[in-house]
Coordinates of C-alpha atoms in Angstrom, one line a residue:
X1 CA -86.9 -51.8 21.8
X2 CA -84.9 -48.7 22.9
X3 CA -81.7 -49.2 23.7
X4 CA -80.9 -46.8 27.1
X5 CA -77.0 -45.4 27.4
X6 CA -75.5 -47.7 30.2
X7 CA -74.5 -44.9 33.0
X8 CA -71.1 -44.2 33.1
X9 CA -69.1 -41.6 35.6
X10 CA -67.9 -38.3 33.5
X11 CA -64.2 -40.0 33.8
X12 CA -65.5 -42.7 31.7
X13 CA -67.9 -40.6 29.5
X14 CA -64.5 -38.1 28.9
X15 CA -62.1 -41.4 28.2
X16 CA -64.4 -42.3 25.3
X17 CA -64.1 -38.8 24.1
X18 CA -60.3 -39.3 24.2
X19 CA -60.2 -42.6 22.2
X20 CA -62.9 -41.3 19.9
X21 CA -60.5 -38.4 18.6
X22 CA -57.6 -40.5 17.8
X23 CA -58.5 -41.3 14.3
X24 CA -59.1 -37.4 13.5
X25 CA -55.6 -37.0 15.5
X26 CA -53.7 -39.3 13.5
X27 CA -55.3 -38.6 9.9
X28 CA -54.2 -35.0 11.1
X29 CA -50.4 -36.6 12.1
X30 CA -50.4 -38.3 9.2
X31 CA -50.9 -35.7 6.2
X32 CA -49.4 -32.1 8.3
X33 CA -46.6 -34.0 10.6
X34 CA -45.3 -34.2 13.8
X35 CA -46.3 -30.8 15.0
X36 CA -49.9 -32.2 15.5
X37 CA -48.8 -34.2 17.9
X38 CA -46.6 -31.5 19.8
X39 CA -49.8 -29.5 19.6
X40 CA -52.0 -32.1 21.2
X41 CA -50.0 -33.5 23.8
X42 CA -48.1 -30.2 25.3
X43 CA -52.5 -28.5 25.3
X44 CA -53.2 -31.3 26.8
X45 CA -50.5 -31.1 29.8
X46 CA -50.9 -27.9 29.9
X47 CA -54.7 -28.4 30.6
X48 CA -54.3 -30.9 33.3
X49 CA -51.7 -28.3 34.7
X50 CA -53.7 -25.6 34.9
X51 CA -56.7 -27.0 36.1
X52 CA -54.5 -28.1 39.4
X53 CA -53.0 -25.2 40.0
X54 CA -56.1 -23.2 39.8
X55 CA -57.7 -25.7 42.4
X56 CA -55.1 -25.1 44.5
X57 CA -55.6 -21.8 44.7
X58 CA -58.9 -22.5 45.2
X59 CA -58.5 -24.9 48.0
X60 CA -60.4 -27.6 46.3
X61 CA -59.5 -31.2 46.2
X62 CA -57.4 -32.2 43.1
X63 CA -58.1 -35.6 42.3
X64 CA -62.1 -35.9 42.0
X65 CA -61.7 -32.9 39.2
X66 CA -58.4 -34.2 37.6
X67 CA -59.7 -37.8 37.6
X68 CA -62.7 -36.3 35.3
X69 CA -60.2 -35.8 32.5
X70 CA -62.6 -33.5 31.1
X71 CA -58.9 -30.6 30.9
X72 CA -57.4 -33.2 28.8
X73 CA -60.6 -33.3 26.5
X74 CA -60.1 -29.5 26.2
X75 CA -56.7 -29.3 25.8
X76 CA -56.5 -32.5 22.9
X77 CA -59.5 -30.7 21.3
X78 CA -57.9 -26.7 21.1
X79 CA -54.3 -28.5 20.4
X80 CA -55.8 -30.5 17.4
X81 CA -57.9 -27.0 15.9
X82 CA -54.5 -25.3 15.9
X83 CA -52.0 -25.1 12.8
X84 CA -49.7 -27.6 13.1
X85 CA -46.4 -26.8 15.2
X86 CA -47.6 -23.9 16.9
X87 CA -45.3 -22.1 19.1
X88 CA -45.4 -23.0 23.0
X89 CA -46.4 -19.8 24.2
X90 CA -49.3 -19.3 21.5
X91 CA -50.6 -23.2 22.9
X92 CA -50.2 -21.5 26.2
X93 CA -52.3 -18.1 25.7
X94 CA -55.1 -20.6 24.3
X95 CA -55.5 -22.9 27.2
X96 CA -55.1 -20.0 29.9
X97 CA -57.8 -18.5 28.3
X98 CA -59.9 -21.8 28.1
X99 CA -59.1 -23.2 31.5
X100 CA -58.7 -20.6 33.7
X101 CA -61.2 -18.1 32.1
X102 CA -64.0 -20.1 30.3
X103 CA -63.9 -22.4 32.5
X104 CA -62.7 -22.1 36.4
X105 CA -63.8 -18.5 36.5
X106 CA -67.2 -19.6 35.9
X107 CA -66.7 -22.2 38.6
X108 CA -65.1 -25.1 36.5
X109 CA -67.2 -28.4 34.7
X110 CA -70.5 -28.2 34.9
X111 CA -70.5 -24.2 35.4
X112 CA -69.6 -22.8 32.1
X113 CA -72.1 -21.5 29.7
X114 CA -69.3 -21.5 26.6
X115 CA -67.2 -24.1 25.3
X116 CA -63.7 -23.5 26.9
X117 CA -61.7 -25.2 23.8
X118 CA -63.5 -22.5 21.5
X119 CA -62.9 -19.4 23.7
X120 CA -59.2 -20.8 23.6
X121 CA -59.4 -20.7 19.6
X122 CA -61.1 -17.7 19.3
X123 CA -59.2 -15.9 21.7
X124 CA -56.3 -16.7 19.4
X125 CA -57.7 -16.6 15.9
X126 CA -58.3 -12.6 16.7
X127 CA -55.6 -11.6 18.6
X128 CA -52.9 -13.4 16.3
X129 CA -54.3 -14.2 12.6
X130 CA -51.4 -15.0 11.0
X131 CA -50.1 -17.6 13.4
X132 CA -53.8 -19.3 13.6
X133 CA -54.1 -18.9 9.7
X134 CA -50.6 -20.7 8.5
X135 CA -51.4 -24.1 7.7
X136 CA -48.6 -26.1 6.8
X137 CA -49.0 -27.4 3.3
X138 CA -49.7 -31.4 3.6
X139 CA -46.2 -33.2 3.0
X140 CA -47.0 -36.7 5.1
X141 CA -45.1 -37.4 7.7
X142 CA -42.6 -39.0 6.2
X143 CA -42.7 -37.1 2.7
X144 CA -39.9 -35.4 1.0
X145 CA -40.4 -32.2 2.0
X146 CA -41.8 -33.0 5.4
X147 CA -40.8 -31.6 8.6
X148 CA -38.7 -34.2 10.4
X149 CA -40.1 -34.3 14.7
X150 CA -36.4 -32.4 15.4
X151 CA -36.9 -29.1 12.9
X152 CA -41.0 -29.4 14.7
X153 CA -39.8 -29.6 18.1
X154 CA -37.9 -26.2 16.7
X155 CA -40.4 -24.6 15.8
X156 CA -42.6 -25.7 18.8
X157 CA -39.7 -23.7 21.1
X158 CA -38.9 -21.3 19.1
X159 CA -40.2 -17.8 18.3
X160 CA -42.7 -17.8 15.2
X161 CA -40.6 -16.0 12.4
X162 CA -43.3 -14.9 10.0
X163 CA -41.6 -14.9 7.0
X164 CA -40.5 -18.5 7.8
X165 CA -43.8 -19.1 8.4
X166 CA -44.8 -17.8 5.2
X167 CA -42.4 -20.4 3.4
X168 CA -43.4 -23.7 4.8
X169 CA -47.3 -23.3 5.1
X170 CA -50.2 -23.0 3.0
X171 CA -53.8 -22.1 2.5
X172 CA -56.7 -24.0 3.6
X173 CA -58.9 -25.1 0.9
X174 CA -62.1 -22.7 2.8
X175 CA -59.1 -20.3 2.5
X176 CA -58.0 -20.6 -1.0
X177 CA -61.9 -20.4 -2.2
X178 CA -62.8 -17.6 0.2
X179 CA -60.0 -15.5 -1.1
X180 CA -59.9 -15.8 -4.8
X181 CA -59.7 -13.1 -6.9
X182 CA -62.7 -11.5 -7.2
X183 CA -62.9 -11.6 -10.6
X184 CA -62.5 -15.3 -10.7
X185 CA -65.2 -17.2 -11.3
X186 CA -65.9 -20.8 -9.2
X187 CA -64.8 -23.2 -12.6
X188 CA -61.8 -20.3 -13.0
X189 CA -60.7 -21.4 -9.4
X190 CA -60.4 -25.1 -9.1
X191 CA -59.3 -25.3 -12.8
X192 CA -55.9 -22.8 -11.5
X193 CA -55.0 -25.8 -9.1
X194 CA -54.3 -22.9 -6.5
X195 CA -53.7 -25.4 -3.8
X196 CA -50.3 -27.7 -3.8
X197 CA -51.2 -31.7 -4.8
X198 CA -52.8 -33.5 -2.4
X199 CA -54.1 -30.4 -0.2
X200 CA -58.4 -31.0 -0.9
X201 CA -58.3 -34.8 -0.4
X202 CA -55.6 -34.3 3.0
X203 CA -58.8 -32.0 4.3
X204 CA -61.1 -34.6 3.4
X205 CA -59.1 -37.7 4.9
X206 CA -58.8 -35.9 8.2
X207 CA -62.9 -34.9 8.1
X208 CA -63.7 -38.2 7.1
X209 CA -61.5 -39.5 10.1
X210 CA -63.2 -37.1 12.4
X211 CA -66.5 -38.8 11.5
X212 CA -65.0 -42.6 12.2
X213 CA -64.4 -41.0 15.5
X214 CA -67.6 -39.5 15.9
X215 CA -69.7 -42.5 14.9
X216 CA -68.1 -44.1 17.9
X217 CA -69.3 -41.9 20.1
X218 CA -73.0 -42.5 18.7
X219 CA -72.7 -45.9 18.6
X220 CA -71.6 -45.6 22.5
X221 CA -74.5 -43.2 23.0
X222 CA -72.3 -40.9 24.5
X223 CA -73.8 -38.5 22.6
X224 CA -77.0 -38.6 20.6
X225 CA -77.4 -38.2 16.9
X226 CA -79.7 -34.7 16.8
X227 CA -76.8 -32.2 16.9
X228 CA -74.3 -33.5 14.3
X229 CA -77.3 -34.3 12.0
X230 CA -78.8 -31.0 12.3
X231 CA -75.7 -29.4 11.9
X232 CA -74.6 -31.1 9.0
X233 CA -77.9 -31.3 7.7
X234 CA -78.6 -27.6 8.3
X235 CA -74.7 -26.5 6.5
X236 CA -75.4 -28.9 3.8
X237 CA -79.0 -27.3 3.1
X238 CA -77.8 -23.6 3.1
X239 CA -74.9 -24.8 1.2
X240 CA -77.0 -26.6 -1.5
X241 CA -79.1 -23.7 -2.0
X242 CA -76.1 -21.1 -2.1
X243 CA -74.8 -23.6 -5.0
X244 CA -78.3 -24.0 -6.6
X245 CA -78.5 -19.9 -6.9
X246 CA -75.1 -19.3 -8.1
X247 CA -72.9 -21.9 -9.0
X248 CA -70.2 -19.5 -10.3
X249 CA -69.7 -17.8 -7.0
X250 CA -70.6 -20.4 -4.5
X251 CA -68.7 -24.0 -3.8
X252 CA -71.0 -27.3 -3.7
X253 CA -72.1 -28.9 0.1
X254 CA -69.4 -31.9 0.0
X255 CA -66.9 -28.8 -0.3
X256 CA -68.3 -27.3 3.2
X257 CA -68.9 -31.0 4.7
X258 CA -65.5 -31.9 3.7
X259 CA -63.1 -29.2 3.6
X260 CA -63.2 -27.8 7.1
X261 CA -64.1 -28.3 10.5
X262 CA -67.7 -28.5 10.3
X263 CA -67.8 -32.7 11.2
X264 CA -64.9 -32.1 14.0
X265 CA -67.4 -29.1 15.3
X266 CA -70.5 -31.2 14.6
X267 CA -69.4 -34.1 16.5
X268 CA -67.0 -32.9 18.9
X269 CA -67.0 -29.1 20.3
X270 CA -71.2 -28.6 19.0
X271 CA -71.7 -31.9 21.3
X272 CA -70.2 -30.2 25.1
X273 CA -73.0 -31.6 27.4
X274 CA -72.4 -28.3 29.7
X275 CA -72.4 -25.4 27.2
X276 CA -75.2 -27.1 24.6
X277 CA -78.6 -27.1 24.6
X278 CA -80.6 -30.2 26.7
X279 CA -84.0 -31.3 25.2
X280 CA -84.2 -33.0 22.0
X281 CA -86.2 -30.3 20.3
X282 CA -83.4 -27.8 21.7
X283 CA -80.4 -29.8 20.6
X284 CA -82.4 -29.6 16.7
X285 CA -82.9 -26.0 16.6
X286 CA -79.3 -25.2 18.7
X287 CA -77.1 -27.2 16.0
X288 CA -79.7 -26.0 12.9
X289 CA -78.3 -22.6 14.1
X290 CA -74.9 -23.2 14.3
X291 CA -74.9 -25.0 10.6
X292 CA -76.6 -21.3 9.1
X293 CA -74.2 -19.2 10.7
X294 CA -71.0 -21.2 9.9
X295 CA -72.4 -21.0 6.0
X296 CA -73.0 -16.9 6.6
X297 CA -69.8 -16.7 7.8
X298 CA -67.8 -18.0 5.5
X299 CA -70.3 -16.6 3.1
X300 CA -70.0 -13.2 4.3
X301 CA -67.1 -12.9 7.3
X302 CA -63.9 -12.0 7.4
X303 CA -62.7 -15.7 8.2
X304 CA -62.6 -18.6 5.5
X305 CA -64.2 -21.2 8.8
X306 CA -66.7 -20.2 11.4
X307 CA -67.0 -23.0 13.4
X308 CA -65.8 -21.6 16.6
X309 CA -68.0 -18.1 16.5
X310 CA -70.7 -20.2 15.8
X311 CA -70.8 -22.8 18.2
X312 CA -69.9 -20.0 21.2
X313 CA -72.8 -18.0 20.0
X314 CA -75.3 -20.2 20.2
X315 CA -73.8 -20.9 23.5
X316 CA -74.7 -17.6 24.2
X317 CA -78.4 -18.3 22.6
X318 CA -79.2 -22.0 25.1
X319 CA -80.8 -20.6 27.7
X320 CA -82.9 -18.9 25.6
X321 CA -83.6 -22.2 23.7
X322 CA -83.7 -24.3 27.0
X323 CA -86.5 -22.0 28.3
X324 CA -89.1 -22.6 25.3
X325 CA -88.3 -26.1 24.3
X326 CA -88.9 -27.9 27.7
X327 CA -90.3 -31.2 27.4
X328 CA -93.7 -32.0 29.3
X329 CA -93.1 -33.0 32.9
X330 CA -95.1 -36.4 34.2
X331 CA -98.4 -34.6 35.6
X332 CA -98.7 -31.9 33.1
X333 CA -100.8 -31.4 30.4
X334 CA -98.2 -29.2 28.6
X335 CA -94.7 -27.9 29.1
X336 CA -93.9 -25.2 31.3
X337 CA -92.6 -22.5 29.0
X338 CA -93.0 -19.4 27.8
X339 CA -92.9 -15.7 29.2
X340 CA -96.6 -15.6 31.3
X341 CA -97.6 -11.9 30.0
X342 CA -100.9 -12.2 30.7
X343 CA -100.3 -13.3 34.5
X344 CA -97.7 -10.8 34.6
X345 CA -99.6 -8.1 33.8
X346 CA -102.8 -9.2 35.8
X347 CA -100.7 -8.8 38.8
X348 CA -99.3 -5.7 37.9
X349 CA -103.3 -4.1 37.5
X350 CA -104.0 -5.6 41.1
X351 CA -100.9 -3.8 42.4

């Protein structure tokens, strides 16, 4: 027999949420440092901040919207996609852009057709590259060579100095691969060891995290299985076949899977109940879509990931995907979709 979701209020469905990204957020903590943590909890203050003041200006009641915690969700998510130790003011400029714009502009939860988190990031990643793009290499927490929480709680005040920037942080493995010399063939790559020790299996500890956290959210049916699978299953595919055709030039599936944000976009920023698609069928071909254009972008773009452009434009694309993939309603033979031309034009010739 089925098991149904119990109901639960959006403050309950966003506290799961919250739990459910801890194990990504410490994996994170745990191999880049204590700025992950500055990251996550000052987007996340800032969220709730924002969201309050922007009621008040609106002359809406605070505490049914802030009890939602659905700010905090966007803030934890955008402060844990960011490099870590990112200045103040660039953690600022994201969640302005995601509260405020993407998301109380339109009329706040429920009302906005994009994710706000990734109109935060994206808003960023073009307007100031080389902040998004510095990774800092992965030194532990406590490693040698790791940041201590005073020098991040520096660098979290302070101005971003580039060239300081360029000395502590590193390439993402999508990054490295992406940017090889062209000449270099795939074997050519990974036998230069471009990335420091430890880099590949950090990303892959943190994705595999990511996944812990996002199997807790199926388990609690707070969100179903049909967008991370087709996602996944839909990068994996393209990836596979990319691999299968040229092997020299192209990096294998568990490479895609593993080494970027694709199972934190699958199971956390495809899955926004406002901004994705609704039927079954929908959710299938929404997340199918996202998987092909992350692979084209990294395949083809200008940036190493693609999981934010992606995901916002298929956002664009759900109405569109709503429309035709309605399910049939009790009393009806079949859906009701599809543009009528035939009744449109019949009405036009009696006109």
């Amino acid at each position: 027999m089925k098991r149904l979701a119990p109901p639960r209020s959006t403050g309950q469905v966003m506290a799961w949420v919250l739990i459910a990204t801890l194990p990504g957020i410490a994996a994170l903590t745990w191999h880049f440092g204590w700025g992950v943590l500055t990251n996550v909890l000052f987007a996340a203050a800032l969220g709730a901040s924002l969201e309050a003041l922007v009621l008040k200006l609106r002359r809406r009641s605070l505490k049914p919207t802030l009890q939602d915690s659905s700010a905090l969700v966007t803030g934890v998510l955008l402060g844990a996609s960011l490099p870590p130790g990112s200045s103040w003011w660039l953690i600022l400029v994201g969640m302005v852009a995601a509260i405020i714009v993407a998301k109380q502009l339109y009329g706040g939860l429920g009302q906005n057709p994009f994710n706000p988190a990734m109109v935060g990031y994206a808003l960023l990643l073009i307007s100031f590259p080389v902040q998004m793009t510095q990774w800092l290499a992965p030194q532990g927490l406590f490693g040698p060579e790791a940041l201590s929480l005073g020098d991040s709680l520096m660098r979290f005040l302070g101005p971003t100095d580039v060239d300081h920037l360029d000395a502590i942080s590193g390439a993402t493995p999508l990054d490295a691969f992406k940017h090889k010399p062209e000449a270099w063939l795939a074997s050519e790559f990974w036998a230069s060891q471009p990335l420091p020790q430890g880099t590949s299996s950090a990303w892959q500890a943190v994705a595999l995290a990511w996944l812990v956290g996002g199997a807790m959210l199926l388990y609690l049916r707070i969100i179903s299985w049909h967008i991370p699978v087709a996602l996944l299953g839909s990068l994996g595919l393209f990836a596979t076949l990319a691999y299968a055709v040229d092997p020299s030039q192209h990096a294998g599936p568990s490479f895609h899977l593993l080494g970027g944000a694709a199972i934190f976009g699958a199971f956390f920023i495809a899955t926004d109940p406002v901004s994705a698609a609704t039927s079954r069928k929908g959710k299938l071909y929404y997340a199918a879509a996202i998987g092909l254009l992350i692979m084209l972008m990294r395949e083809f773009g200008a940036y190493p990931d693609g999981v934010a452009f992606a995901v916002l434009l298929m956002n664009f694309a759900v109405p569109f995907i709503d429309y035709y993939t309605r399910p049939r309603t009790l009393g009806h033979a079949r859906p009701a979709r599809g543009i009528k031309v035939k009744q449109l034009d019949d009405r036009e010739e009696r006109q």
